[in-house]
Coordinates of C-alpha atoms in Angstrom, one line a residue:
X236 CA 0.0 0.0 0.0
X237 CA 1.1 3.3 -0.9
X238 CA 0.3 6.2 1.8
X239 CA 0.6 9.9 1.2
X240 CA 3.6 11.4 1.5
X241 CA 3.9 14.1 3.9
X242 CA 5.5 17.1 2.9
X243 CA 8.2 17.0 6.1
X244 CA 9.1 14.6 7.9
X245 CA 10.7 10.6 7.4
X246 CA 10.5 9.3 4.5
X247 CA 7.6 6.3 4.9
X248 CA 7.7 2.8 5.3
X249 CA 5.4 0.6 2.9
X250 CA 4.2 -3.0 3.9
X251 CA 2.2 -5.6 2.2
X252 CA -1.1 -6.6 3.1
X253 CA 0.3 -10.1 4.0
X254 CA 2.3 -8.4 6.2
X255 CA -0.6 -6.4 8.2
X256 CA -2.9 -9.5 8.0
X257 CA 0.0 -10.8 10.0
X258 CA 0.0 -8.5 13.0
X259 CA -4.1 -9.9 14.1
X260 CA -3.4 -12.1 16.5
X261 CA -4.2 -11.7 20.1
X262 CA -0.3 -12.6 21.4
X263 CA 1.1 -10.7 19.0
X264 CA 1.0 -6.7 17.8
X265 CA -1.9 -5.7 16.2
X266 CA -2.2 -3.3 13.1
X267 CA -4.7 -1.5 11.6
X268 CA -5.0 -0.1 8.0
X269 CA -7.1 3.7 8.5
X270 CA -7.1 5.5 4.5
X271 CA -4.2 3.1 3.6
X272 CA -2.0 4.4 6.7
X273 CA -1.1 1.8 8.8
X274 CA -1.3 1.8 12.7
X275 CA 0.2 0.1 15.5
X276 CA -3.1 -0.3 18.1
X277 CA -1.2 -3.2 20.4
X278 CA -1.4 -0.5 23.3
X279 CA -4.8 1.3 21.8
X280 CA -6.7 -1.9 22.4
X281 CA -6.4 -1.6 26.2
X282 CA -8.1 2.2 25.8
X283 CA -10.5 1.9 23.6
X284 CA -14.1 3.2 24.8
X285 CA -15.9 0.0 22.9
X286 CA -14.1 -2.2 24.5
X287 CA -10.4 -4.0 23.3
X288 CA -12.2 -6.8 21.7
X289 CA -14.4 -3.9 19.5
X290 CA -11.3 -2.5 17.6
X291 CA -9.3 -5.9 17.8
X292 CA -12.0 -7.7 15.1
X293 CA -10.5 -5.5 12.6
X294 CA -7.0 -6.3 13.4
X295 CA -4.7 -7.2 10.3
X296 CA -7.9 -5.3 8.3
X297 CA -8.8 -2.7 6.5
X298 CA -11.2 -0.6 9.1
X299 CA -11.2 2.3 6.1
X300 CA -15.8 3.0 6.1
X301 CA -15.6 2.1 2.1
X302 CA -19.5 3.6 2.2
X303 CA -20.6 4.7 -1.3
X304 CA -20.9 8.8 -2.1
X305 CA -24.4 8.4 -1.8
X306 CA -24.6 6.8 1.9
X307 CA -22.3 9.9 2.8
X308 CA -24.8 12.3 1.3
X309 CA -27.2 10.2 3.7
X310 CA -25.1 10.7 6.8
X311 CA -25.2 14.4 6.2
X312 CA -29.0 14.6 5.4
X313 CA -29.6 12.9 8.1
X314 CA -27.9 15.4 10.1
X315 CA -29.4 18.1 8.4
X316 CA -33.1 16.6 9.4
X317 CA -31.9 16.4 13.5
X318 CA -33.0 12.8 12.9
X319 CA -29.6 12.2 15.5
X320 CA -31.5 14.7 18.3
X321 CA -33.6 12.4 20.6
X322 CA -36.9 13.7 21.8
X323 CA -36.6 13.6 25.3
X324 CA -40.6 13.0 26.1
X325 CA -40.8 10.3 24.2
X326 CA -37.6 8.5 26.4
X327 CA -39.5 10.1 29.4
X328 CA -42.5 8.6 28.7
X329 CA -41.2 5.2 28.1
X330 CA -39.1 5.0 31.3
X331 CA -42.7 5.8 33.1
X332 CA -44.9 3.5 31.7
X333 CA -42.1 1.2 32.9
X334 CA -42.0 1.9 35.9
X335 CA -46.1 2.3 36.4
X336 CA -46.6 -1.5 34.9
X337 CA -43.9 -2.1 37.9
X338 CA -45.8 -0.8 40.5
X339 CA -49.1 -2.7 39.4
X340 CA -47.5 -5.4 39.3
X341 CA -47.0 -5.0 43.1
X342 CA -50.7 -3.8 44.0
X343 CA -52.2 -6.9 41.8
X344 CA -50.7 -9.2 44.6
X345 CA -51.4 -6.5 47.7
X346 CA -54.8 -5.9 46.4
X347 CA -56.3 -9.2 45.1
X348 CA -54.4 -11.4 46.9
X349 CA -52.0 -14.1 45.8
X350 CA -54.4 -16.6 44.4
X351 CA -53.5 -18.1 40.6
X352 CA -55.0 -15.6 38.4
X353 CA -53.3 -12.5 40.2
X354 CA -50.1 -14.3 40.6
X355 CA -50.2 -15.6 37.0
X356 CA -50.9 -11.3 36.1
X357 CA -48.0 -9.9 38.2
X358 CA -45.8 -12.6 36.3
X359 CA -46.9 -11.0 33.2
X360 CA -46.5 -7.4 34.1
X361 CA -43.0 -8.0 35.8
X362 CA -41.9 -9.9 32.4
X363 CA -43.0 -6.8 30.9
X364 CA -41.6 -4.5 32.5
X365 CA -38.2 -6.4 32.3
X366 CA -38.6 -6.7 28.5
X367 CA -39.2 -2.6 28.2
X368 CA -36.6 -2.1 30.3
X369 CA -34.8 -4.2 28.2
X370 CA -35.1 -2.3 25.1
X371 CA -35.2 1.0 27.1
X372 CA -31.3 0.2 28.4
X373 CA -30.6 -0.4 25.0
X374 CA -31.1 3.0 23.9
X375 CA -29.0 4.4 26.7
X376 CA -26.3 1.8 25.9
X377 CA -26.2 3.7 22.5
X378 CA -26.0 6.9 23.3
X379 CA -29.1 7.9 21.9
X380 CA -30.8 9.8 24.2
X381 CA -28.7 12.5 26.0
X382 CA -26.3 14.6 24.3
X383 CA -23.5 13.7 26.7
X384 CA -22.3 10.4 27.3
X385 CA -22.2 10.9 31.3
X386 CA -26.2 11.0 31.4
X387 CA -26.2 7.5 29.0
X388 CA -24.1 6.0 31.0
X389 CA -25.5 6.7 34.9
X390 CA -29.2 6.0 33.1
X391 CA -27.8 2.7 31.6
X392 CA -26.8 1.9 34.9
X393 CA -30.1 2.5 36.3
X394 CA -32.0 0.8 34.1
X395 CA -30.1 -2.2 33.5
X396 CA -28.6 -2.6 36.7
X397 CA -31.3 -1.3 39.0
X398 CA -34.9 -2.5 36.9
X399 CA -32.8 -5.4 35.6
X400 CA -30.4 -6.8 37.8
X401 CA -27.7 -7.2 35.1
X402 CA -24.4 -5.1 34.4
X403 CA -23.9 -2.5 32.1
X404 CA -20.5 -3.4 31.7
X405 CA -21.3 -7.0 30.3
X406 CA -23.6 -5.6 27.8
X407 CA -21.3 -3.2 26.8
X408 CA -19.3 -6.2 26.2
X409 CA -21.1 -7.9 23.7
X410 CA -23.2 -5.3 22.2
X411 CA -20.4 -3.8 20.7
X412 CA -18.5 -6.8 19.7
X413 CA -22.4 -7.6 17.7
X414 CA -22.4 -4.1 16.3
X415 CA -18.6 -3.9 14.7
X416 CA -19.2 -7.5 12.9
X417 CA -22.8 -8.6 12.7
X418 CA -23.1 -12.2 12.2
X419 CA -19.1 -12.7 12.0
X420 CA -18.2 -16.1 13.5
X421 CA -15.8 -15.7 16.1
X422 CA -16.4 -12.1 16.0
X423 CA -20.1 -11.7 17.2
X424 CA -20.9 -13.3 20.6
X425 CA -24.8 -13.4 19.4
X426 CA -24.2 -16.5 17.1
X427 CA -21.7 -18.1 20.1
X428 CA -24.3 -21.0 20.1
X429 CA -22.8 -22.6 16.8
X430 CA -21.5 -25.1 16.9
X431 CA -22.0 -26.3 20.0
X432 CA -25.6 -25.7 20.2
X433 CA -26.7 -25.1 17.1
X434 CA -25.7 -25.3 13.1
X435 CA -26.1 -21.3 11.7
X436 CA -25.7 -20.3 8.3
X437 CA -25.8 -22.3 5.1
X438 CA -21.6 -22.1 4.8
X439 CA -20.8 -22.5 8.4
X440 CA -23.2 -25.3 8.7
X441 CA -21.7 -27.4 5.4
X442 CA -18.4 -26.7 6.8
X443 CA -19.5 -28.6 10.1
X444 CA -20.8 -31.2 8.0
X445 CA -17.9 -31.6 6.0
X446 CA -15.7 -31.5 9.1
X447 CA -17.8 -34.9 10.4
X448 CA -18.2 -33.1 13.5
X449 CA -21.2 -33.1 15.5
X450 CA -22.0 -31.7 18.6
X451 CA -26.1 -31.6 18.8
X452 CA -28.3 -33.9 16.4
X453 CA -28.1 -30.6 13.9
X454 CA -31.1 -32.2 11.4
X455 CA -33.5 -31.7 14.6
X456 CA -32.6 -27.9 15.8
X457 CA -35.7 -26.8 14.3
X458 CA -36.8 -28.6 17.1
X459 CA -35.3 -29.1 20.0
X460 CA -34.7 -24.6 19.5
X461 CA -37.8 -24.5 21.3
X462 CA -36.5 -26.4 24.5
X463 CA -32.8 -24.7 25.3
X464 CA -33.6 -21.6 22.9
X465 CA -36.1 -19.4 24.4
X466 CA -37.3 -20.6 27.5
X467 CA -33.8 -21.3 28.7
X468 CA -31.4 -18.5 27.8
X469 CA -32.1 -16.0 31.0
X470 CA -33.4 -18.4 33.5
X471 CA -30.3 -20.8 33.1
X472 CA -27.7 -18.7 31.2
X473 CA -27.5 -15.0 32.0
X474 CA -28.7 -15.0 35.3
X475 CA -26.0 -16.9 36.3
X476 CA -22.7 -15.8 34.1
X477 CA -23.6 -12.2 34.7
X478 CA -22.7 -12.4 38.6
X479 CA -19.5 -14.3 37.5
X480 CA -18.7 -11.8 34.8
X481 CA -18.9 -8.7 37.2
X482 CA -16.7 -10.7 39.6
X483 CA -13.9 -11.9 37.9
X484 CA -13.7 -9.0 36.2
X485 CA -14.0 -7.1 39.7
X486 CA -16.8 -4.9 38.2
X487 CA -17.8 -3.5 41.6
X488 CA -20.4 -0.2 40.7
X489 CA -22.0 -2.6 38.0
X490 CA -22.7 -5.0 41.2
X491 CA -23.7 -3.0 43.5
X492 CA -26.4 -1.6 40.8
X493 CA -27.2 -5.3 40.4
X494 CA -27.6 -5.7 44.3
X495 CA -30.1 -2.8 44.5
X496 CA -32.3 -4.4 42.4
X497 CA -32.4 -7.7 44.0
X498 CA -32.6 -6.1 47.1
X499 CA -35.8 -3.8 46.4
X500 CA -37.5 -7.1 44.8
X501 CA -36.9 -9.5 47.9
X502 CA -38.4 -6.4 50.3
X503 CA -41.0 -5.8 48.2
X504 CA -42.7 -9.7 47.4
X505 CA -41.7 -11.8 50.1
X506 CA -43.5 -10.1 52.3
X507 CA -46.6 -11.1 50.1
X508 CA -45.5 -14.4 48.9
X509 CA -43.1 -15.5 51.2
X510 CA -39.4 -17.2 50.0
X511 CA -40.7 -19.8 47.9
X512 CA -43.2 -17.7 46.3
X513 CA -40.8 -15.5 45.6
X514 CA -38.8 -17.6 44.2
X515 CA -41.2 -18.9 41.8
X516 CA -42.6 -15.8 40.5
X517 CA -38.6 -14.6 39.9
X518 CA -37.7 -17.6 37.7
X519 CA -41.5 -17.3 36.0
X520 CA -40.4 -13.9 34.6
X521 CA -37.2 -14.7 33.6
X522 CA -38.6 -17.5 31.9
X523 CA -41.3 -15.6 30.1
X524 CA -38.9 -12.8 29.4
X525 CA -36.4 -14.9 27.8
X526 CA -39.1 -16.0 25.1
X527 CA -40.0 -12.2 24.6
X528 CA -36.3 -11.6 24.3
X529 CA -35.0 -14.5 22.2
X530 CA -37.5 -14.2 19.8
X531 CA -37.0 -11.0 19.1
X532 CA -33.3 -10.4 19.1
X533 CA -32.9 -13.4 16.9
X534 CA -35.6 -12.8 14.0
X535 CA -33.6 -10.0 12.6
X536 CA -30.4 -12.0 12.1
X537 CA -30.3 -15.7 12.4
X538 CA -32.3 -16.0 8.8
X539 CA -29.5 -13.8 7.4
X540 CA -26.0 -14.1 6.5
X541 CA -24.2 -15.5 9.2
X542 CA -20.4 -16.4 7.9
X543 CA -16.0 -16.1 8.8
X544 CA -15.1 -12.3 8.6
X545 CA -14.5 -12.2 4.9
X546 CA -13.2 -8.2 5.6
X547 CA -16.8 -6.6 3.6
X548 CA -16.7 -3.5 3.7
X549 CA -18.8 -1.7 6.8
X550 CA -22.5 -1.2 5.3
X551 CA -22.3 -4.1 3.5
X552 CA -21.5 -6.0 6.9
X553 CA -24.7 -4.9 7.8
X554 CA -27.1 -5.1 5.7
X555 CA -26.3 -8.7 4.7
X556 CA -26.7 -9.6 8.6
X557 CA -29.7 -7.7 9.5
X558 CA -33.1 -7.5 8.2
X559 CA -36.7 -5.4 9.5
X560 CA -40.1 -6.3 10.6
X561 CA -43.3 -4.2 9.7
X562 CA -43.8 -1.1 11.4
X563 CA -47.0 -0.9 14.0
X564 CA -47.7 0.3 17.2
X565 CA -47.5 -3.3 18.3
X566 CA -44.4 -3.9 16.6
X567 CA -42.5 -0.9 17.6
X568 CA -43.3 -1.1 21.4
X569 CA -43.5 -5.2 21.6
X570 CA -39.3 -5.2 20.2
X571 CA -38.3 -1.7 21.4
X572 CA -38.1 -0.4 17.9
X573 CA -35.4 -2.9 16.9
X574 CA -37.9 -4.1 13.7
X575 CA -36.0 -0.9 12.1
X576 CA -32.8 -3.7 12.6
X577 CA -31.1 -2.2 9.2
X578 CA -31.8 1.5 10.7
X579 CA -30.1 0.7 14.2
X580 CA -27.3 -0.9 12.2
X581 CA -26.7 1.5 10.0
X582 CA -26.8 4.8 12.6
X583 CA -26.5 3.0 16.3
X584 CA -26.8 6.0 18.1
X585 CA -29.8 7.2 16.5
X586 CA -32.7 7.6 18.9
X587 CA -35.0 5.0 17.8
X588 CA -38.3 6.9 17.0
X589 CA -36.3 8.8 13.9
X590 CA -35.8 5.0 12.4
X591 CA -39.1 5.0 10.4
X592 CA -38.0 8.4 9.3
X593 CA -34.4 7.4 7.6
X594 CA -36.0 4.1 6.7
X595 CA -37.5 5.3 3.4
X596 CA -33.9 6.8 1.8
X597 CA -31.8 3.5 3.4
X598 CA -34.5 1.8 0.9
X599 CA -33.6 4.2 -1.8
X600 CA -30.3 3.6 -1.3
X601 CA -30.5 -0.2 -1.4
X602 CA -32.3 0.0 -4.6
X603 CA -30.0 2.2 -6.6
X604 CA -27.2 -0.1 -5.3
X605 CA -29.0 -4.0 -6.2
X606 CA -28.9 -4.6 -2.6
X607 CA -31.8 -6.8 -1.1
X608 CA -34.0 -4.6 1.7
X609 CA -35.6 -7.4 3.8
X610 CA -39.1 -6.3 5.7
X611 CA -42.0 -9.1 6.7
X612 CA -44.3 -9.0 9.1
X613 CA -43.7 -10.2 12.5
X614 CA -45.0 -13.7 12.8
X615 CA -43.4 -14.7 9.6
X616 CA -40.1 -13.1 11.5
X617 CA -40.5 -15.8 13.7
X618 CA -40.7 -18.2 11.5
X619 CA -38.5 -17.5 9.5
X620 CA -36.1 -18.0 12.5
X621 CA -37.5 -22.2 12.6
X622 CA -36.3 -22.1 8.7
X623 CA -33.5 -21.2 8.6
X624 CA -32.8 -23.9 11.3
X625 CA -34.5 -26.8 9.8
X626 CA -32.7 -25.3 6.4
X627 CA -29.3 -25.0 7.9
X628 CA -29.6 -28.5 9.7
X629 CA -30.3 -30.5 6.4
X630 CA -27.4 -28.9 5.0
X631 CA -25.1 -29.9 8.0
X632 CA -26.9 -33.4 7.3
X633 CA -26.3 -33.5 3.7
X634 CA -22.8 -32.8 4.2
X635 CA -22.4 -34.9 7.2
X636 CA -23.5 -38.0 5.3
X637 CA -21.8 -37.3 1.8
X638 CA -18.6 -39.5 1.3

């Protein structure tokens, strides 16, 4: 590669790409290619704000944003239109309705007792309001709502540590890994599950087969998905790793957040329901949360292109891993606006009631460019996630069984 020469100054070293794909590894330096300028980020890693795993996917890469002149003019226009300024009563109102679900959630037990029915209700309200608060942490985890990142974060905090009961610190974690490389095995913690779990994507999955490995009885995922996918990701996963994660990583704010919350729940309902009750209407909301959650997160990118890093350039990376659900009143508020998946992807820190704005020119600018804009209604979403795993488990079988 050939970088500018300065006017003063040393004269410049050149390297080969072989020689930058080289420097990627985690025990040994680690380069970067920014406008064909190479850099040295061994050290950087350690201070970068996304995290050092964010910056080190691109490692031995070029990280150049090869967008087209078109989706620069969109950057700008979308500057122009203040669709980047959140509207702070809609974020206001969101965080109440929250927490007003949350406290009649509480008077349905103190009020009518703790029979079935208003047992089986508070279940639903708290999953509810763990959901919301799910998506609503999300926003804060982006950015997208104050100006200044000092206001995102102590919210974040709040809302994921004290309404949740998880660390912002582990989400920060992931999410930003999922963001940089959507859909990039060994690069994107969402698709972690293959291959242990599950098969994903058609070349991953005839890779396995080829390999002769397997790890799960791929051919039936479509199935057995409904068992340890859903209904077991929170209850037996996350609840658990999270404290270990803020542990051994000594993340002491993040649990003391976390300790609040399960400090205000155990005050507030076992005094109604006693220990046991409490216990069971805890692990009944995580598990009805973890359906609302799994289900959701997964229907915009398991059907899509899930593949190795091949180095594609940044909007490309996106749009072939992501893909949107019908807007509606139901479907914005049931996922937390993350239908608009292609939207999020391509502006993360945009507050997410613009996204139906900008969604009309990112579909203009997928047209002009022959590149495929996926939107489907919800249910066919979720199916869609069942077809890709019966489709991605017959290949894994094919290949398996071919001599």
């Amino acid at each position: 590669m050939a970088p500018e020469t300065p006017a003063q100054g040393p004269t410049p070293r050149y390297f080969t790409w072989n020689e930058v794909a080289q420097r990627s590894g985690r025990d040994k330096e680690r380069w970067l290619v920014i406008d064909r300028k190479v850099y040295n980020i061994s050290e950087f890693t350690r201070q970068h704000p996304g995290g050092s795993r964010v910056i080190s996917h691109y490692a031995g890469q070029d990280a150049t944003k090869e967008l087209t002149e078109e989706f620069r003019e969109l950057q700008a226009t979308v500057e122009r239109m203040g669709l980047m300024k959140a509207n702070p009563v809609f974020f206001l109102l969101y965080l109440l309705h929250i927490l007003l679900l949350d406290v009649i959630a509480w008077l349905t037990l103190w009020l009518f007792g703790t029979s079935f029915l208003p047992f089986l209700l508070c279940a639903v309200l708290l999953s509810t309001v763990q959901a919301q608060a799910g998506w609503l942490q999300h926003d804060f985890g982006h950015l997208s709502v104050f100006s200044t990142s000092t206001w995102n974060h102590l919210l974040h905090h709040f809302v994921i540590g004290h309404l949740k009961g998880a660390p912002a610190s582990w989400w920060n974690h992931l999410h930003f890994q999922h963001h940089a490389k959507p859909n990039c095995f060994r690069k994107d913690p969402d698709i972690n599950m293959h291959p242990f779990f599950f098969a994903l994507g058609k070349i991953l999955s005839v890779e396995l087969g080829k390999q002769k490995k397997k790890y799960m009885p791929y051919n039936h995922q479509h199935r057995y998905f409904f068992l340890i996918g859903p209904p077991a990701l929170l209850p037996l996963y996350f609840q658990w790793y999270i404290f270990y994660f803020v542990i051994q990583r000594k993340k002491w704010v993040d649990l003391a957040w976390m300790i609040s919350f399960y400090v205000r729940i155990f005050l507030t309902y076992v005094p109604l329901l006693g220990l046991k009750g409490f216990l069971g209407l805890f692990f009944m909301v995580r598990f009805l949360e973890s359906n609302w959650f799994v289900w959701v997160t997964q229907m915009n990118h398991i059907p899509m292109h899930i593949d190795y890093d091949r180095n594609v350039d940044w909007v490309s990376t996106q749009l072939q891993a992501t893909c949107n659900v019908h807007k509606s009143a139901f479907n914005d508020w049931f996922s937390g606006h993350l239908n608009f998946q292609i939207e999020h992807h391509l502006f993360p820190t945009m507050p997410r009631h613009n996204y139906h704005k900008v969604a009309p020119l990112v579909q203009s600018l997928c047209a002009k460019h022959g590149v495929e804009y996926q939107s489907k209604p919800l249910f066919s979403a979720f199916a869609d996630i069942v077809h890709s795993l019966r489709e991605s488990g017959q290949l894994w079988l094919d290949a398996y069984l071919h001599q």
